[in-house]
Short mmCIF file of C-alpha atoms and ligand atoms in Angstrom, two decimals:
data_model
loop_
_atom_site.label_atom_id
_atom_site.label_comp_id
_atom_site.label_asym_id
_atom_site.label_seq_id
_atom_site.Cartn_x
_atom_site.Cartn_y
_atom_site.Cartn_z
CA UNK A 1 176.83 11.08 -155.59
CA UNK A 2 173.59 9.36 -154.73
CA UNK A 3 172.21 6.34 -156.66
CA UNK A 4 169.52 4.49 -156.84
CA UNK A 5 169.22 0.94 -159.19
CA UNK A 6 165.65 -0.07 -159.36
CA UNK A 7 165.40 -3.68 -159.93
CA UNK A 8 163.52 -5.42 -162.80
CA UNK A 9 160.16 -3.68 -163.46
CA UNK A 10 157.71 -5.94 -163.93
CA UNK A 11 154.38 -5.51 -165.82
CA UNK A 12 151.70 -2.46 -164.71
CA UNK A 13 152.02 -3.27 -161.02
CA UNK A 14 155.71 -2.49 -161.46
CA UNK A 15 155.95 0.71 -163.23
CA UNK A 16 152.82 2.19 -160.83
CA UNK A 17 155.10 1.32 -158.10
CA UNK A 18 158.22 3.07 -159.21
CA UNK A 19 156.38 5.98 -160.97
CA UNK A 20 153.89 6.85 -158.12
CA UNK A 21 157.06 7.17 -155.46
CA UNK A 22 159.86 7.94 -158.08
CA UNK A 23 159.35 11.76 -156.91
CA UNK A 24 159.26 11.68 -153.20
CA UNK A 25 162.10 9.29 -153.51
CA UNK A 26 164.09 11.20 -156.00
CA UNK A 27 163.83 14.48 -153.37
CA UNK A 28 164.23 12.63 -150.11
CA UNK A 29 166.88 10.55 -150.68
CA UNK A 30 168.65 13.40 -152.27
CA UNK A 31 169.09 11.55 -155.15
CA UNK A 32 171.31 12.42 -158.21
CA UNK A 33 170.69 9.63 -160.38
CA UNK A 34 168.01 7.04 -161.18
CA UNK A 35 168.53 3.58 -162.81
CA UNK A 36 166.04 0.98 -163.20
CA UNK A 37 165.98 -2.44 -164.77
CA UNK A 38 163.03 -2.35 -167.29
CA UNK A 39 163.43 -5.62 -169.18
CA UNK A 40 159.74 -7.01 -168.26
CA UNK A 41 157.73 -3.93 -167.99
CA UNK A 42 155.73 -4.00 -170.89
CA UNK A 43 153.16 -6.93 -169.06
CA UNK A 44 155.91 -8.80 -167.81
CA UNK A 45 158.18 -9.31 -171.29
CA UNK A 46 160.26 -6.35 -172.58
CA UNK A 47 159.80 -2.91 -172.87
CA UNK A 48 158.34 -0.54 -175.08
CA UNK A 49 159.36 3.17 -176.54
CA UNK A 50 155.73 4.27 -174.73
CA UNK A 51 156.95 2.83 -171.43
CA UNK A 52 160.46 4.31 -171.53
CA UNK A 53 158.80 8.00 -171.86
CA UNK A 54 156.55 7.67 -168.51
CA UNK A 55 159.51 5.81 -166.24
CA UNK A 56 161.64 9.30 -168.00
CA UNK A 57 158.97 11.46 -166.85
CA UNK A 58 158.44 10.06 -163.33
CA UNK A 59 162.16 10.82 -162.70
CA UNK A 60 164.35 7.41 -164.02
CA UNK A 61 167.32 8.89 -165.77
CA UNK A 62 168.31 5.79 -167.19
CA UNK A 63 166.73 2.14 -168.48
CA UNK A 64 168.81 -1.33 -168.52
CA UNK A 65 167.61 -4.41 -169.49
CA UNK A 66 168.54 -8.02 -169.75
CA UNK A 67 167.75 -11.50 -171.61
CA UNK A 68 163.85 -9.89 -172.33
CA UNK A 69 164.93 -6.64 -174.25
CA UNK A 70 163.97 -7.79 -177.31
CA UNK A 71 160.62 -9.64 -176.15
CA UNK A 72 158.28 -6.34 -177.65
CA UNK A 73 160.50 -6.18 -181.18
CA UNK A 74 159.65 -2.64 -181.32
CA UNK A 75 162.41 -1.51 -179.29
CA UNK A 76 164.52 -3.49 -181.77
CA UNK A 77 164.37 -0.08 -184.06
CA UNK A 78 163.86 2.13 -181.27
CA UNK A 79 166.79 1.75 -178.88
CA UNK A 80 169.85 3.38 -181.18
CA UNK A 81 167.48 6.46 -181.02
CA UNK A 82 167.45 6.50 -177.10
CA UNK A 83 170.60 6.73 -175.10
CA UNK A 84 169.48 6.13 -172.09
CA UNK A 85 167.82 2.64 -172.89
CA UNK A 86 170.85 0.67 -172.77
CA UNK A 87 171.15 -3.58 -173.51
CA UNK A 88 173.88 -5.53 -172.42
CA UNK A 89 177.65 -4.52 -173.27
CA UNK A 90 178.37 -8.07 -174.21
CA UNK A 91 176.01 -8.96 -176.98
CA UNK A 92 177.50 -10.07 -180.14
CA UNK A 93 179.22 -7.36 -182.19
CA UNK A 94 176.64 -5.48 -184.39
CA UNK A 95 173.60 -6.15 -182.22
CA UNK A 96 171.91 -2.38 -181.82
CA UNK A 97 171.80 -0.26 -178.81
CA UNK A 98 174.84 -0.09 -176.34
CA UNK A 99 175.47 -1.59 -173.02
CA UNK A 100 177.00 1.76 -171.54
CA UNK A 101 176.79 5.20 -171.19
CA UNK A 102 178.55 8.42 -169.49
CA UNK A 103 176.00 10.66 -168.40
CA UNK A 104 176.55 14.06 -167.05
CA UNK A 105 174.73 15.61 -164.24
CA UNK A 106 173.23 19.11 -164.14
CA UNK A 107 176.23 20.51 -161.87
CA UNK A 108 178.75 18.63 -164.07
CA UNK A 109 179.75 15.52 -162.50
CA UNK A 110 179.94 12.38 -164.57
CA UNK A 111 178.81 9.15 -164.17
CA UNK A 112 179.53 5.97 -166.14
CA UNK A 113 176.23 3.72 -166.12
CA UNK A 114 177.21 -0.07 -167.32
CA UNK A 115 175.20 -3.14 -168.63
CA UNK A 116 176.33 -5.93 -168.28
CA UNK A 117 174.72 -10.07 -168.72
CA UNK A 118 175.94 -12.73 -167.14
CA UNK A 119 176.09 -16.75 -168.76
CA UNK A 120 175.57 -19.00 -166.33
CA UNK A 121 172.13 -20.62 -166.98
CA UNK A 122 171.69 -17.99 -169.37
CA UNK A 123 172.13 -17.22 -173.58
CA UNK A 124 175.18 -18.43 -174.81
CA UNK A 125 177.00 -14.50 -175.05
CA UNK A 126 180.11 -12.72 -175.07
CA UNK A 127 182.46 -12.70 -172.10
CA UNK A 128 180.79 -10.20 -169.64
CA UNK A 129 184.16 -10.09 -167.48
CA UNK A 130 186.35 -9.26 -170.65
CA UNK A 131 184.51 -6.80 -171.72
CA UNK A 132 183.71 -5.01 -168.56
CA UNK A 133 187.81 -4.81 -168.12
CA UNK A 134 188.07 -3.88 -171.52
CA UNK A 135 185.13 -0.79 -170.38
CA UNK A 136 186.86 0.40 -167.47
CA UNK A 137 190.65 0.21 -168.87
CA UNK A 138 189.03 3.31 -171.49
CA UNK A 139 186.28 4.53 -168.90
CA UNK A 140 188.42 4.28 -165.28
CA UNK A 141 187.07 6.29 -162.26
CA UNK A 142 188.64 9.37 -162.08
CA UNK A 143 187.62 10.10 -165.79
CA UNK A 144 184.43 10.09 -164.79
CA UNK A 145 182.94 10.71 -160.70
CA UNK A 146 181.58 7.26 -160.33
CA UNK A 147 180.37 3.84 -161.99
CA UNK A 148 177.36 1.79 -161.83
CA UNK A 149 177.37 -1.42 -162.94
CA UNK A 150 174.01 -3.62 -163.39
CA UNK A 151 175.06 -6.94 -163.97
CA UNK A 152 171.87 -8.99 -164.85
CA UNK A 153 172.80 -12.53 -164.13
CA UNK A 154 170.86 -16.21 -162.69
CA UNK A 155 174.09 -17.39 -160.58
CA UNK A 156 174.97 -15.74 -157.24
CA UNK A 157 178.11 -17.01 -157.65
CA UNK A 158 178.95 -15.15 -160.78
CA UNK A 159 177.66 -12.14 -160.03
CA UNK A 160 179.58 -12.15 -156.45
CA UNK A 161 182.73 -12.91 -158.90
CA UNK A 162 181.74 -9.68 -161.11
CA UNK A 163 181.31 -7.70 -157.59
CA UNK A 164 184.97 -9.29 -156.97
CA UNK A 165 186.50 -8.61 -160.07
CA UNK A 166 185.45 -4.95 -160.48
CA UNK A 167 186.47 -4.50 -156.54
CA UNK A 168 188.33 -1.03 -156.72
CA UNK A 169 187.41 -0.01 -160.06
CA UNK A 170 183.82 0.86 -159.92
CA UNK A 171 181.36 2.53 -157.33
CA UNK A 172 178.89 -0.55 -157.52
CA UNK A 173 178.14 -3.41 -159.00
CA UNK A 174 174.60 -4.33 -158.42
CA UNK A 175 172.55 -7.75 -159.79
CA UNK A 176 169.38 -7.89 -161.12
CA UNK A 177 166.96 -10.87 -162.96
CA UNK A 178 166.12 -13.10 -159.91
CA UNK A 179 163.22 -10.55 -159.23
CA UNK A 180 164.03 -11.58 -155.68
CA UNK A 181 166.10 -9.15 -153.49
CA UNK A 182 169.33 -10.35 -151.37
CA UNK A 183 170.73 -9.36 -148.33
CA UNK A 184 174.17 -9.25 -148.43
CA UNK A 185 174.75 -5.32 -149.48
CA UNK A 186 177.84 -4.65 -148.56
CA UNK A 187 180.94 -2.40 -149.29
CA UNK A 188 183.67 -5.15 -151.30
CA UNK A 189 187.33 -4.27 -149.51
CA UNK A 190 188.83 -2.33 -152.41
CA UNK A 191 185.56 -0.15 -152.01
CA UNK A 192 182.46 -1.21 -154.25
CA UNK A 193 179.34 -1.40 -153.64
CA UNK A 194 177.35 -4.96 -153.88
CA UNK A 195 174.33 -6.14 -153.68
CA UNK A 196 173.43 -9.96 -155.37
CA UNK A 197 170.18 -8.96 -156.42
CA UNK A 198 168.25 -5.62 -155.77
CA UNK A 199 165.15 -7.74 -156.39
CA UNK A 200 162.07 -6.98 -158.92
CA UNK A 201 159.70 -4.12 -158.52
CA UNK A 202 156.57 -5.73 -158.98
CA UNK A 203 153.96 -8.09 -157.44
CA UNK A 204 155.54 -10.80 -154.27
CA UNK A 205 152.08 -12.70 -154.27
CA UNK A 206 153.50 -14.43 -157.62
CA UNK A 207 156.31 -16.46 -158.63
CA UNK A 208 158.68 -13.78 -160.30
CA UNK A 209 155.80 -11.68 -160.99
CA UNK A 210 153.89 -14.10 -163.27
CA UNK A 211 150.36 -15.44 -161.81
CA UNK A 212 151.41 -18.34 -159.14
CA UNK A 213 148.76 -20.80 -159.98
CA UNK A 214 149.79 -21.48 -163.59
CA UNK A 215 153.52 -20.95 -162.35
CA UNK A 216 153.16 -23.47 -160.13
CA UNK A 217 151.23 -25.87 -162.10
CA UNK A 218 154.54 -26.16 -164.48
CA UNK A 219 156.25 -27.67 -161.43
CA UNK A 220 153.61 -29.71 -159.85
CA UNK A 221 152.76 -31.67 -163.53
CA UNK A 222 155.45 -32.92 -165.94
CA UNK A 223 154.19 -30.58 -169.24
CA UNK A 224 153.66 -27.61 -170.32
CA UNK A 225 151.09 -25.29 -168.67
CA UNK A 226 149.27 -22.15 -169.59
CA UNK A 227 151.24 -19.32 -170.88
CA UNK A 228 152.09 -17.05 -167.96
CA UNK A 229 150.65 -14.06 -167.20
CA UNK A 230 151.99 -11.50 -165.10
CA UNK A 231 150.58 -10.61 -161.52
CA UNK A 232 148.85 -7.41 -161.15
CA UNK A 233 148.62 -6.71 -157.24
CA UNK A 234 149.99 -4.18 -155.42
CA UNK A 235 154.01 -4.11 -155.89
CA UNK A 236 157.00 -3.81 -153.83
CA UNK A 237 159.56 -1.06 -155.01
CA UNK A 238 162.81 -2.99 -154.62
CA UNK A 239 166.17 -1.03 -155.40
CA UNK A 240 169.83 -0.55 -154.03
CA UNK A 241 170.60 3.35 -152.53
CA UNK A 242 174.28 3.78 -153.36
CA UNK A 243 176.33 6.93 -152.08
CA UNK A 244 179.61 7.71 -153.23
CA UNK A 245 182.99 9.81 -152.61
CA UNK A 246 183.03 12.33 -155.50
CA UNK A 247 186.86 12.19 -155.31
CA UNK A 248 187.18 8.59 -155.26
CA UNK A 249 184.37 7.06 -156.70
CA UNK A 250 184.18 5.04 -154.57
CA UNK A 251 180.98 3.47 -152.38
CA UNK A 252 180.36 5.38 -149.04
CA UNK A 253 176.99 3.31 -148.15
CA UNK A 254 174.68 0.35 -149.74
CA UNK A 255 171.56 -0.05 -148.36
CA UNK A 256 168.73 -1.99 -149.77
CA UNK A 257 165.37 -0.34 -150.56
CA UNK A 258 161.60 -1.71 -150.24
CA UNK A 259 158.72 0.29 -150.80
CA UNK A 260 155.04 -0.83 -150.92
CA UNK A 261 152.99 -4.00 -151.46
CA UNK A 262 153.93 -7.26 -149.72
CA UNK A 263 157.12 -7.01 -148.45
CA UNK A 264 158.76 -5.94 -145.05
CA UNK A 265 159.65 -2.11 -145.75
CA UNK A 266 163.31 -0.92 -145.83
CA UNK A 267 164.25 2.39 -145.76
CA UNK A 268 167.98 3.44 -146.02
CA UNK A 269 169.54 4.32 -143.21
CA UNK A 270 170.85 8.09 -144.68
CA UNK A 271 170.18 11.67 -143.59
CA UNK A 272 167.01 12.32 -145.83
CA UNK A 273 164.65 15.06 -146.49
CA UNK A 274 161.26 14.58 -144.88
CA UNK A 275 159.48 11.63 -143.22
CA UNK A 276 160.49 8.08 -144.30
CA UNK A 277 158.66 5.21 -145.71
CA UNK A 278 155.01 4.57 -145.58
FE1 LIG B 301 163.75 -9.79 -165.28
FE1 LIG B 302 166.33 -11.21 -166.95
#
């Protein structure tokens, strides 16, 4: 099976990114499923039910999110309409939405889609590695073809322990949040598929794809600056291309993908259809 995990999409520069080459990528990387992170795509803070309909038209399957779902409070009524919008798995008990999904493709094959929130440096929540064990023990590959985890976490060093700790039981387990992308994709030894961060899919001329100068301005002076606004220039595509064994589940490749505005381009390194990036 081939996946793709888009990271966070942020603001307008983000989503024109992701739904201008969400086609061409969709048929030339073969691809059989589309995640993307959409936390901060309504102008940088949360998501709305408008927003989820054009990234569903352009060809993304399914939407996570993170610590900003709730940051547009109409998705607060929205989401336990929508399936494929997911929220983290381990939000208190009785929060709406879900954190997972299984999701059948056209020809049959089923794939588990998991979202997950890490703690450190983050909202006091629920035990993400508890109830990810708790997920797989009643979802395990085999019951379904693979499992993709987005695990949307500050510290590398618990979401390499989440990569770790689902080593062997899922297909991938890739981080978003730091709307930076990493470059340690790699296959774990039992099998998975990591990458730290897939990185955001918005504007790199910006800190985290909020205007630099008032961004910076919050470091240089001891108070409070102007509220942030998101950047609008042109914006990198930044995702993770998974492919997996069918019979296993488990991860064949990893390889990161970048795609447009400022930075250096990566294109997977996979028999495609067609000419690569641009
Ligand atoms: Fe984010
Ligand atoms: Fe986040």
């Amino acid at each position: 099976m081939r996946l793709l995990l888009c990271g966070d999409i942020v603001g307008r520069a983000g989503r024109t990114v992701v739904i201008e080459h969400m086609p061409r990528l969709r048929r030339e990387l073969r691809l059989d499923f589309v995640v993307a992170n959409g936390e901060n795509a309504a102008h940088g803070f949360g998501i709305t039910d408008t927003i989820c309909a054009e990234l569903y038209a352009a060809g993304v399957d399914v939407i996570t999110t993170g610590n900003h779902v709730w940051d547009k409070r109409e998705i607060i009524s929205y989401i336990d309409g929508d399936p494929r919008l997911l929220r983290p798995i381990n939000f208190p008990a009785g929060t709406p939405g879900k954190g997972h999904g299984v999701f059948s493709l056209t020809d049959g094959r089923k794939l588990l889609v998991v979202n997950a929130m890490a703690r450190l440096f983050m909202d006091a929540i629920d035990d993400p590695f508890i109830g990810l064990d708790k997920l797989l023990d009643a979802h395990p590959l085999g019951a379904v073809n693979a499992i993709l985890v987005d695990f949307h976490g500050e510290a590398t060093s618990e979401k390499m322990s989440m990569g770790h700790f689902c080593d062997g039981r899922v297909s991938a387990v890739i981080g978003t949040h730091s709307h930076v992308p990493t470059a340690d994709a790699q296959i774990l030894p039992n099998g998975t598929a990591y990458q730290t961060d897939a990185g955001m899919c918005g504007d790199y001329d910006s800190v985290i794809g909020m205007q630099k100068e008032a961004a910076v301005l919050r470091f240089v002076r001891k108070m409070p600056g102007e509220r942030l606004q998101v950047a609008e220039g042109a914006a990198t595509l930044c995702a993770a291309f998974v492919e997996t064994d069918d019979a296993t589940g488990l991860a064949r490749r990893i390889a990161p993908l970048r795609l447009g505005g400022r930075l250096t381009a990566h294109w997977p390194e996979v028999e495609t259809v067609g000419v690569a990036a641009s």
